[in-house]
PDB file of C-alpha atoms in Angstrom:
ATOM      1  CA  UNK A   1       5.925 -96.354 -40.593  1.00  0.00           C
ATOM      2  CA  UNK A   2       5.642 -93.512 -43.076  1.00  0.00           C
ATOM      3  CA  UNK A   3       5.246 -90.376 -41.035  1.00  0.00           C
ATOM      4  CA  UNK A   4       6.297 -86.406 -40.733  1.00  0.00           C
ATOM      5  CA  UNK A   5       7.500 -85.775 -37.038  1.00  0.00           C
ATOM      6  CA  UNK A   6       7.829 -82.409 -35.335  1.00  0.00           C
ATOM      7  CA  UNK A   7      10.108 -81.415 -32.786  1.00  0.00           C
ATOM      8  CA  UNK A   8       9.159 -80.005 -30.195  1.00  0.00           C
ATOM      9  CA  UNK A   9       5.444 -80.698 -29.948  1.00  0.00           C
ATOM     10  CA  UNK A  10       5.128 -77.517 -27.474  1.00  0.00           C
ATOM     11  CA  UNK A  11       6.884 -74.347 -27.095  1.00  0.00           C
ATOM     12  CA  UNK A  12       6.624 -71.657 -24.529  1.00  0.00           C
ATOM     13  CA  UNK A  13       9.139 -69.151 -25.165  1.00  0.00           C
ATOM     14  CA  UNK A  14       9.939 -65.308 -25.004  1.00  0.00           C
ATOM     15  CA  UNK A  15       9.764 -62.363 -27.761  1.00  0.00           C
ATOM     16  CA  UNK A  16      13.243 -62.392 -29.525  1.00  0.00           C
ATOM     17  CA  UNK A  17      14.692 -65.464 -28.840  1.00  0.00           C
ATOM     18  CA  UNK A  18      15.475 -67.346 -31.886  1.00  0.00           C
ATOM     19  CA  UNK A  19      14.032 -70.810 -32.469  1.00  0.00           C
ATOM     20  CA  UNK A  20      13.936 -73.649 -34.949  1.00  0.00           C
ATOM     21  CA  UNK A  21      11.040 -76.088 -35.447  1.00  0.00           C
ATOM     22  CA  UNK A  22      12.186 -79.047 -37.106  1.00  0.00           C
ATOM     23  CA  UNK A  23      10.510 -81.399 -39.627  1.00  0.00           C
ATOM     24  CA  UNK A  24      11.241 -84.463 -40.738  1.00  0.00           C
ATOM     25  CA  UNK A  25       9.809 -87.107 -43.087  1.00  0.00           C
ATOM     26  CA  UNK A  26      10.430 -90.858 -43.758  1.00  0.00           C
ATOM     27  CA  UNK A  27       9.119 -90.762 -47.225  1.00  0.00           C
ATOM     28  CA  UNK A  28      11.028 -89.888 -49.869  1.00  0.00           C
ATOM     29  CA  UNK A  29       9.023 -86.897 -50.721  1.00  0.00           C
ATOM     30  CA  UNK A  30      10.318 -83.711 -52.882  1.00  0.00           C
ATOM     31  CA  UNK A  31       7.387 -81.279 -51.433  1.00  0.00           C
ATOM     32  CA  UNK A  32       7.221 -80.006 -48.245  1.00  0.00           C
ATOM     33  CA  UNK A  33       5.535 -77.064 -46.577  1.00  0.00           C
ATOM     34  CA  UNK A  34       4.569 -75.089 -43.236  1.00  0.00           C
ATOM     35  CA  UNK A  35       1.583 -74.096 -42.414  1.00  0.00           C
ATOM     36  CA  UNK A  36       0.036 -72.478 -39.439  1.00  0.00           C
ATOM     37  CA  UNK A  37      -3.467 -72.499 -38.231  1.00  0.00           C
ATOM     38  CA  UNK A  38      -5.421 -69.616 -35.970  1.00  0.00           C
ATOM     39  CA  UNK A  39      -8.575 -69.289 -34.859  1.00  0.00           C
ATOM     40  CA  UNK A  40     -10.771 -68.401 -37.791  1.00  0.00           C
ATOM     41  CA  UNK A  41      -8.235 -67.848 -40.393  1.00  0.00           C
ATOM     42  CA  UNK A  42      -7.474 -71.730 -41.037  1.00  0.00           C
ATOM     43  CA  UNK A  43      -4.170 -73.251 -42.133  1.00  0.00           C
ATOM     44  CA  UNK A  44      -1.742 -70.294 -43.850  1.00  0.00           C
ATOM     45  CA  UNK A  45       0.919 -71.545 -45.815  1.00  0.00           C
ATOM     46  CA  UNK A  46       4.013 -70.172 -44.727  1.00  0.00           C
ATOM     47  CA  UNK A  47       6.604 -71.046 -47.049  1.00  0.00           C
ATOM     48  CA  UNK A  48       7.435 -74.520 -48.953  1.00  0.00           C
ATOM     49  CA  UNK A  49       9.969 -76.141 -50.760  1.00  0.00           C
ATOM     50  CA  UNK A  50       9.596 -78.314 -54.020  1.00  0.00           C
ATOM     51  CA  UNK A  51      13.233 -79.991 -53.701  1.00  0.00           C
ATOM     52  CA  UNK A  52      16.644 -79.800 -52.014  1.00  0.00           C
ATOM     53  CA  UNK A  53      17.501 -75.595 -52.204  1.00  0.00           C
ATOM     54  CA  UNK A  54      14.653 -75.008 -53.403  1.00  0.00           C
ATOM     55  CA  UNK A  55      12.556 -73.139 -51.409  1.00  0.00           C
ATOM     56  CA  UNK A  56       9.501 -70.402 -51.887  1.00  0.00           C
ATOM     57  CA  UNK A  57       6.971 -68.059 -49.914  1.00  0.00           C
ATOM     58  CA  UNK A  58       3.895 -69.062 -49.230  1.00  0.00           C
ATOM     59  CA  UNK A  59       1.095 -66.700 -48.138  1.00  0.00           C
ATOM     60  CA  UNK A  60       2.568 -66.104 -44.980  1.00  0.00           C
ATOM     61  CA  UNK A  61       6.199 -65.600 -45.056  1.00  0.00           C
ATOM     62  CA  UNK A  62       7.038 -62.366 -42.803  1.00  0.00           C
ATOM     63  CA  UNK A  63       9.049 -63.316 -39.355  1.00  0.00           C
ATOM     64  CA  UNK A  64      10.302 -66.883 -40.702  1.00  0.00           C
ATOM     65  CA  UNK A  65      12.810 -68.294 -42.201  1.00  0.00           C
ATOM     66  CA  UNK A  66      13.450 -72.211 -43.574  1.00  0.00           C
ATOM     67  CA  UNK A  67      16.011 -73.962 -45.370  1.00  0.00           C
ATOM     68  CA  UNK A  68      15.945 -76.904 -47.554  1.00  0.00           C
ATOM     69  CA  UNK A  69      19.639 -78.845 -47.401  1.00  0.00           C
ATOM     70  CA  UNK A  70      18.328 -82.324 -47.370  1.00  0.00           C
ATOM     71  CA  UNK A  71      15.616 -84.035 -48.677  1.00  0.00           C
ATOM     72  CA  UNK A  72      13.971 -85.504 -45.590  1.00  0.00           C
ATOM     73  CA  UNK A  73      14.173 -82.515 -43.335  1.00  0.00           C
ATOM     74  CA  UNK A  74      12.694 -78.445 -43.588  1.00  0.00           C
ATOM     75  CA  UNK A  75      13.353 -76.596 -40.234  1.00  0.00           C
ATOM     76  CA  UNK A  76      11.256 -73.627 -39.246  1.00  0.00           C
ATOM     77  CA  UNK A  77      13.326 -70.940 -38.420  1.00  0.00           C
ATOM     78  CA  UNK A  78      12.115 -67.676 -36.276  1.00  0.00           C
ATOM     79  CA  UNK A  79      14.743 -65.541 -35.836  1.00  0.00           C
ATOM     80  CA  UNK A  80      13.218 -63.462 -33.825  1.00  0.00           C
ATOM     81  CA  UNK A  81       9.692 -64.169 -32.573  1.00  0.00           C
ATOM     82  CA  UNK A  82       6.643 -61.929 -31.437  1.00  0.00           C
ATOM     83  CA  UNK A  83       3.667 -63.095 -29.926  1.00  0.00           C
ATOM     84  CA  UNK A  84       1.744 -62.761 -33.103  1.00  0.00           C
ATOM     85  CA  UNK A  85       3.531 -65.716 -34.065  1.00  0.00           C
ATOM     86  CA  UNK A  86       1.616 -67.588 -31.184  1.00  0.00           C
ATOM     87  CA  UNK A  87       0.257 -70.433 -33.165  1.00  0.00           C
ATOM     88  CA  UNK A  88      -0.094 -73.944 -34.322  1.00  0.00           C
ATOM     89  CA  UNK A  89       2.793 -75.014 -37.014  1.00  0.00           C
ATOM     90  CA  UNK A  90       2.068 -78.091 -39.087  1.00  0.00           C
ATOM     91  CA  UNK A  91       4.740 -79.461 -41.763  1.00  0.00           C
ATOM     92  CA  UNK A  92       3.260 -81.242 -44.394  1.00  0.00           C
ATOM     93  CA  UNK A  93       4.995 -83.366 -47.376  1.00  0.00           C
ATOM     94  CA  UNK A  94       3.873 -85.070 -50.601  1.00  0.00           C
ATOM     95  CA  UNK A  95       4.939 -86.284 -53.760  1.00  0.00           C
ATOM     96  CA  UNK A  96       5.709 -83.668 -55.983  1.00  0.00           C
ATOM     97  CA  UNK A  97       3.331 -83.497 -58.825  1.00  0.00           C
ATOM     98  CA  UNK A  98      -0.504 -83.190 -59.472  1.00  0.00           C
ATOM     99  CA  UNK A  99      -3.338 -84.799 -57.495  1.00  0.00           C
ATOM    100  CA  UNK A 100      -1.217 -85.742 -54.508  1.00  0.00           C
ATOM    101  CA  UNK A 101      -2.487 -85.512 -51.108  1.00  0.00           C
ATOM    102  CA  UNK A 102      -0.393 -83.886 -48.328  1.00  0.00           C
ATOM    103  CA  UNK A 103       0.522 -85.726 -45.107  1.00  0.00           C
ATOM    104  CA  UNK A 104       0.921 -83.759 -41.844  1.00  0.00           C
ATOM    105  CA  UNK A 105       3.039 -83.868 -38.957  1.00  0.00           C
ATOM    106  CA  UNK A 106       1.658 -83.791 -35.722  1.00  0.00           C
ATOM    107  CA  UNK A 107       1.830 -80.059 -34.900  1.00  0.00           C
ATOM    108  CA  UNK A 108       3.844 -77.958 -32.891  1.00  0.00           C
ATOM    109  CA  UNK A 109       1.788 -75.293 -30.483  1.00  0.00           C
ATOM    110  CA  UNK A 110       3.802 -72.268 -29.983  1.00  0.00           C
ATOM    111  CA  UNK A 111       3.269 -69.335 -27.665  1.00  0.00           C
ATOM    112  CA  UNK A 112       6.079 -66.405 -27.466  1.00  0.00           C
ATOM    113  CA  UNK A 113       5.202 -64.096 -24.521  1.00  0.00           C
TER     114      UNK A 113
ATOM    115  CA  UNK B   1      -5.432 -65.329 -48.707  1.00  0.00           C
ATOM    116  CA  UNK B   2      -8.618 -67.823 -48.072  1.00  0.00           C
ATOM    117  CA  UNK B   3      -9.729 -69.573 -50.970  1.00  0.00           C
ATOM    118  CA  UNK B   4     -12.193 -72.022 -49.817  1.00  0.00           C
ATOM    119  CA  UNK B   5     -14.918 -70.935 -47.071  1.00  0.00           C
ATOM    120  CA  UNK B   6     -16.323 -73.813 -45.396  1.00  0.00           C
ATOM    121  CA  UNK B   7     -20.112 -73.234 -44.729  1.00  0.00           C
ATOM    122  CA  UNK B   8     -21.642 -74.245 -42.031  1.00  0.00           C
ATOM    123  CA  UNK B   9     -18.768 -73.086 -39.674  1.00  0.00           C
ATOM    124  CA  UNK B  10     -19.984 -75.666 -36.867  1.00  0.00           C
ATOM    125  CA  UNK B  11     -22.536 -78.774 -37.625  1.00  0.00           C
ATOM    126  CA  UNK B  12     -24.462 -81.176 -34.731  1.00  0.00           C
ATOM    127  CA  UNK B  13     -26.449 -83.676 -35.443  1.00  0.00           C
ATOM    128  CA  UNK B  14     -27.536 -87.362 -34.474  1.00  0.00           C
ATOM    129  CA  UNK B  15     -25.321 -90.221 -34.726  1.00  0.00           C
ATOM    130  CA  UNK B  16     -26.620 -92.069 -37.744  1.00  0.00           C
ATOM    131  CA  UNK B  17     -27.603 -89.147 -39.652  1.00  0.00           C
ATOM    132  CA  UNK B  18     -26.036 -87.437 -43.040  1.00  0.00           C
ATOM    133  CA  UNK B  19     -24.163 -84.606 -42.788  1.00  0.00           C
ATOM    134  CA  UNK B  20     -23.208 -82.036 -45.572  1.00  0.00           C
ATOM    135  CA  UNK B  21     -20.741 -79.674 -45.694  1.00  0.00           C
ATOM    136  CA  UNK B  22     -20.306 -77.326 -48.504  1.00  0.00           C
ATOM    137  CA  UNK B  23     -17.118 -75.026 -49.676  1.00  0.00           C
ATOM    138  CA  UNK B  24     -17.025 -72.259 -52.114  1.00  0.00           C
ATOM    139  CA  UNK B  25     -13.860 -70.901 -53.541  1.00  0.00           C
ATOM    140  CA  UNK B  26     -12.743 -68.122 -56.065  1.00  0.00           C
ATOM    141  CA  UNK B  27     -10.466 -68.572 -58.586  1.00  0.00           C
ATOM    142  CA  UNK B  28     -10.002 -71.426 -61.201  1.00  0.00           C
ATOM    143  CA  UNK B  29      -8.622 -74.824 -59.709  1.00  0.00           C
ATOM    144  CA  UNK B  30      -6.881 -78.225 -60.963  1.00  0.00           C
ATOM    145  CA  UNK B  31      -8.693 -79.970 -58.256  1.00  0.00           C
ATOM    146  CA  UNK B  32     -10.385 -79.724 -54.608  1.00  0.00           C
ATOM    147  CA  UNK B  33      -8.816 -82.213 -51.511  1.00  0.00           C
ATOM    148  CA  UNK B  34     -11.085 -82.535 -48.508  1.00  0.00           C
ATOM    149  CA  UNK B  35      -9.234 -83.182 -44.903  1.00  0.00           C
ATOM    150  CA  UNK B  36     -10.308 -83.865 -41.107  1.00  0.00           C
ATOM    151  CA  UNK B  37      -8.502 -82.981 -38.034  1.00  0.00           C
ATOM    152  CA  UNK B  38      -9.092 -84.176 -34.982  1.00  0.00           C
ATOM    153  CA  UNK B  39      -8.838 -81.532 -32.300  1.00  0.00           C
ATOM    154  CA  UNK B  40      -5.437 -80.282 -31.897  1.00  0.00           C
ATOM    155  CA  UNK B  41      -3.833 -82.834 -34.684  1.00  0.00           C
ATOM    156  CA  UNK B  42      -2.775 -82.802 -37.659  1.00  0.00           C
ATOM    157  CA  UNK B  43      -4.250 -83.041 -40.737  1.00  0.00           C
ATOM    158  CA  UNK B  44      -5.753 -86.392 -42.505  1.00  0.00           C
ATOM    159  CA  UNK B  45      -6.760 -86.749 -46.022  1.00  0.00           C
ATOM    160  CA  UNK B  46      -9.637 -87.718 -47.086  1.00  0.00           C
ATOM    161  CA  UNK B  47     -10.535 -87.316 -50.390  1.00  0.00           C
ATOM    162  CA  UNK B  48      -9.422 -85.319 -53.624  1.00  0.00           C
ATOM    163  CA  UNK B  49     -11.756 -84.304 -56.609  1.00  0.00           C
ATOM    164  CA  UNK B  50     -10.450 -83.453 -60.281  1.00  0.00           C
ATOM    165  CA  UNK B  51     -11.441 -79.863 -61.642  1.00  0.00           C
ATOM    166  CA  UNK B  52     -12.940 -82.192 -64.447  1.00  0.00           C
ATOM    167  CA  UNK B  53     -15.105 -85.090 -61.984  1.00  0.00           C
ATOM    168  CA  UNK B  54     -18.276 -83.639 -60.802  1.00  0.00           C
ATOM    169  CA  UNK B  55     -18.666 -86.388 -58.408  1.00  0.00           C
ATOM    170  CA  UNK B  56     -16.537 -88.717 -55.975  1.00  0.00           C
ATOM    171  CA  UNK B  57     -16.950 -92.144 -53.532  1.00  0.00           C
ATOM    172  CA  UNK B  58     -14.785 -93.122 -50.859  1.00  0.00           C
ATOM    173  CA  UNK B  59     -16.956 -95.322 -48.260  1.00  0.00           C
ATOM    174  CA  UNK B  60     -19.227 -93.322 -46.305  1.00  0.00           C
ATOM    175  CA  UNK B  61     -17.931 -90.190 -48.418  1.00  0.00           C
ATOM    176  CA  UNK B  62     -19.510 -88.444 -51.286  1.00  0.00           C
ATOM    177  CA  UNK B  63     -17.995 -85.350 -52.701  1.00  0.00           C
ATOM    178  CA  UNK B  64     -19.459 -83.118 -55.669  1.00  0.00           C
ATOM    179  CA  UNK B  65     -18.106 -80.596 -57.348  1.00  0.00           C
ATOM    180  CA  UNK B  66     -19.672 -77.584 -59.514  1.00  0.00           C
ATOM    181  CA  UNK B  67     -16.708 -75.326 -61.266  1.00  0.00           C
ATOM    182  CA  UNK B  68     -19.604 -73.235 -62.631  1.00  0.00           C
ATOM    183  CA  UNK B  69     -20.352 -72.369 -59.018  1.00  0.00           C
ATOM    184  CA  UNK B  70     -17.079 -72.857 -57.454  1.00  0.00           C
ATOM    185  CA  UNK B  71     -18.335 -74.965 -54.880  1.00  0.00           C
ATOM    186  CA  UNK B  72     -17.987 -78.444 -53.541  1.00  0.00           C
ATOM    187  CA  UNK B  73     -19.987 -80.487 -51.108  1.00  0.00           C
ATOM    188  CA  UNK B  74     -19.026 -83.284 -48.661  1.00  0.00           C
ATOM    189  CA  UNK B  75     -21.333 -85.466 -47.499  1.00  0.00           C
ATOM    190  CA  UNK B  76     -20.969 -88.019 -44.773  1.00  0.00           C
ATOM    191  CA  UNK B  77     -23.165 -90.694 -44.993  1.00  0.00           C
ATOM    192  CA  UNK B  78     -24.625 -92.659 -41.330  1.00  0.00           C
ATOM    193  CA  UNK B  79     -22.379 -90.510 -39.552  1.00  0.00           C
ATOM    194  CA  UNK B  80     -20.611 -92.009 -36.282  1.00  0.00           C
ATOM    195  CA  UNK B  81     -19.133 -90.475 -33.139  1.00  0.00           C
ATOM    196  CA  UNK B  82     -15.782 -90.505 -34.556  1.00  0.00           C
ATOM    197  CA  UNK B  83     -16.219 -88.939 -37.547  1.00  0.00           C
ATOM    198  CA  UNK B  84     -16.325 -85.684 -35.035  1.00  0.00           C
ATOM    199  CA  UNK B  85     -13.595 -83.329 -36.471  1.00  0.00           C
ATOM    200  CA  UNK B  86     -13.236 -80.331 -38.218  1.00  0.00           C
ATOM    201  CA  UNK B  87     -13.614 -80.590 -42.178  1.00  0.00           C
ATOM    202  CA  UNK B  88     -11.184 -78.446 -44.533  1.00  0.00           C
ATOM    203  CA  UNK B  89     -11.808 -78.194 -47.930  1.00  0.00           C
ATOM    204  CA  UNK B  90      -8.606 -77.267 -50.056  1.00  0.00           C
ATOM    205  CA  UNK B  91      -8.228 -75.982 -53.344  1.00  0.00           C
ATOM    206  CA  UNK B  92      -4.884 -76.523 -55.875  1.00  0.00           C
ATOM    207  CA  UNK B  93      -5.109 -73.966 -58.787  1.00  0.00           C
ATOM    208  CA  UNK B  94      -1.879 -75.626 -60.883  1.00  0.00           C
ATOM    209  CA  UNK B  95      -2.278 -79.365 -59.756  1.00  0.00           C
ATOM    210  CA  UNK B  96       1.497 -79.305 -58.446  1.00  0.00           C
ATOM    211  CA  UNK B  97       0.460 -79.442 -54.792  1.00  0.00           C
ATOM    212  CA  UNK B  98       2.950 -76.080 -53.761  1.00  0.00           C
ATOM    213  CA  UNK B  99      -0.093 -73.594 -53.850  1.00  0.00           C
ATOM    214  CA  UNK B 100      -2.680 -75.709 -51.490  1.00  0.00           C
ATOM    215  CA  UNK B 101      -4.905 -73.317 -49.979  1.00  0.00           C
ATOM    216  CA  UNK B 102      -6.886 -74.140 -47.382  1.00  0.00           C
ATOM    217  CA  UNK B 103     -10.555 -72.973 -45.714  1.00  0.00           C
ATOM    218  CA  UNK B 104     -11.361 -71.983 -42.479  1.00  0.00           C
ATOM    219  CA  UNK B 105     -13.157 -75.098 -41.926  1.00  0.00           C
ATOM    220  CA  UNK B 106     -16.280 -76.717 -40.168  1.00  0.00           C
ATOM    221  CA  UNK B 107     -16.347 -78.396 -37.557  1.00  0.00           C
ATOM    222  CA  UNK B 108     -18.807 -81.286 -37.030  1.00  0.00           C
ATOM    223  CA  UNK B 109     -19.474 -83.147 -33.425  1.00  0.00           C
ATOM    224  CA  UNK B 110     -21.502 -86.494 -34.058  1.00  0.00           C
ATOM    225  CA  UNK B 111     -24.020 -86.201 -31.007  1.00  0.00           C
ATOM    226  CA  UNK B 112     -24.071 -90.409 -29.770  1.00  0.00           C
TER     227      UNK B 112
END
């Protein structure tokens, strides 16, 4: 089954205690991204990545980190968290190229006390 | 930064009836993707209109689109319980996909 997958799916944890969200995607896809969603504000992109080491800021960049080594996965890095990184985290992935829908993991609901 | 604001911000209405969501947006685009997400989930496709199509079908979905205005509508035709969700329009200025921007959203409940 084509799919993105998240790990974990939930996430208590405490402010400064690095973490890693991982993504992963079954599709052969060049594009991938994070977003994160908040009451009001919508999905933010945080950062993407159009290939393998290639990797760019999105809207939202400050307080993450990602890397890009293989194709099928793009961890989520917070090096050190803060609770205004309390959120929801979605990876997406598509096709690289125009008029390409995304497809989107499941989520992963985060909350750093 | 938002691109696309969603208007109304939260639709009810009776199963079986139409309902229309409209987004407006700022700056120039290569095309406009609609998507649903069930609470707490992630995000679904559901249809994507070319900065050159002024209108689109998919099923029970209808989706217009006025660059003069920078605004797009989705309709939902003989709406259904499940189609309650929150709607996201998203805009793509280049066409590559790596600059998606999404709205805040609206989210529609389909009263049985």
């Amino acid at each position: 089954e084509a799919q993105v997958t998240q790990n974990p799916r939930y996430l208590i944890t405490v402010t400064g205690k690095k973490l890693t969200v991982t993504c992963s995607q079954n599709m052969n896809h060049e594009y991938m991204s994070w977003y994160r969603q908040d009451p009001g504000l919508g999905l933010r992109q945080i950062y993407y990545s159009m290939n393998v080491e290639v990797t760019d800021k999105g809207d939202v960049p400050e307080g993450y980190k990602v890397s890009r080594k293989e194709k099928r996965n793009f961890p989520l890095i917070l090096e050190s968290p803060s609770p205004n990184q309390t959120s929801l985290y979605f990876c997406a992935s598509t096709v690289w190229g125009a008029y390409n829908e995304q497809f989107f993991g499941p989520g992963t609901r985060l909350t750093v006390l | 930064s938002q691109q696309g604001e969603e208007d109304p911000q939260a639709l009810s209405i009776q199963e079986g009836e139409n309902a229309t969501m409209n987004c407006s947006y700022k700056t120039s685009i290569n095309n406009l993707q609609w998507y649903r997400q069930n609470s707490g989930r992630g995000l679904v496709h559901l249809i994507l209109i070319r900065s050159n199509e002024r209108e689109k079908h998919s099923g029970r979905l209808r989706v217009t689109l006025d660059t003069s205005k920078k605004s797009s509508s989705l309709l939902i035709t003989a709406s259904r319980a499940a189609d309650t969700a929150s709607y996201f329009c998203a805009t793509d200025p280049k066409g590559g996909n790596e600059k998606l921007t999404f709205g805040t959203g609206t989210r529609l409940t389909i009263i049985p």
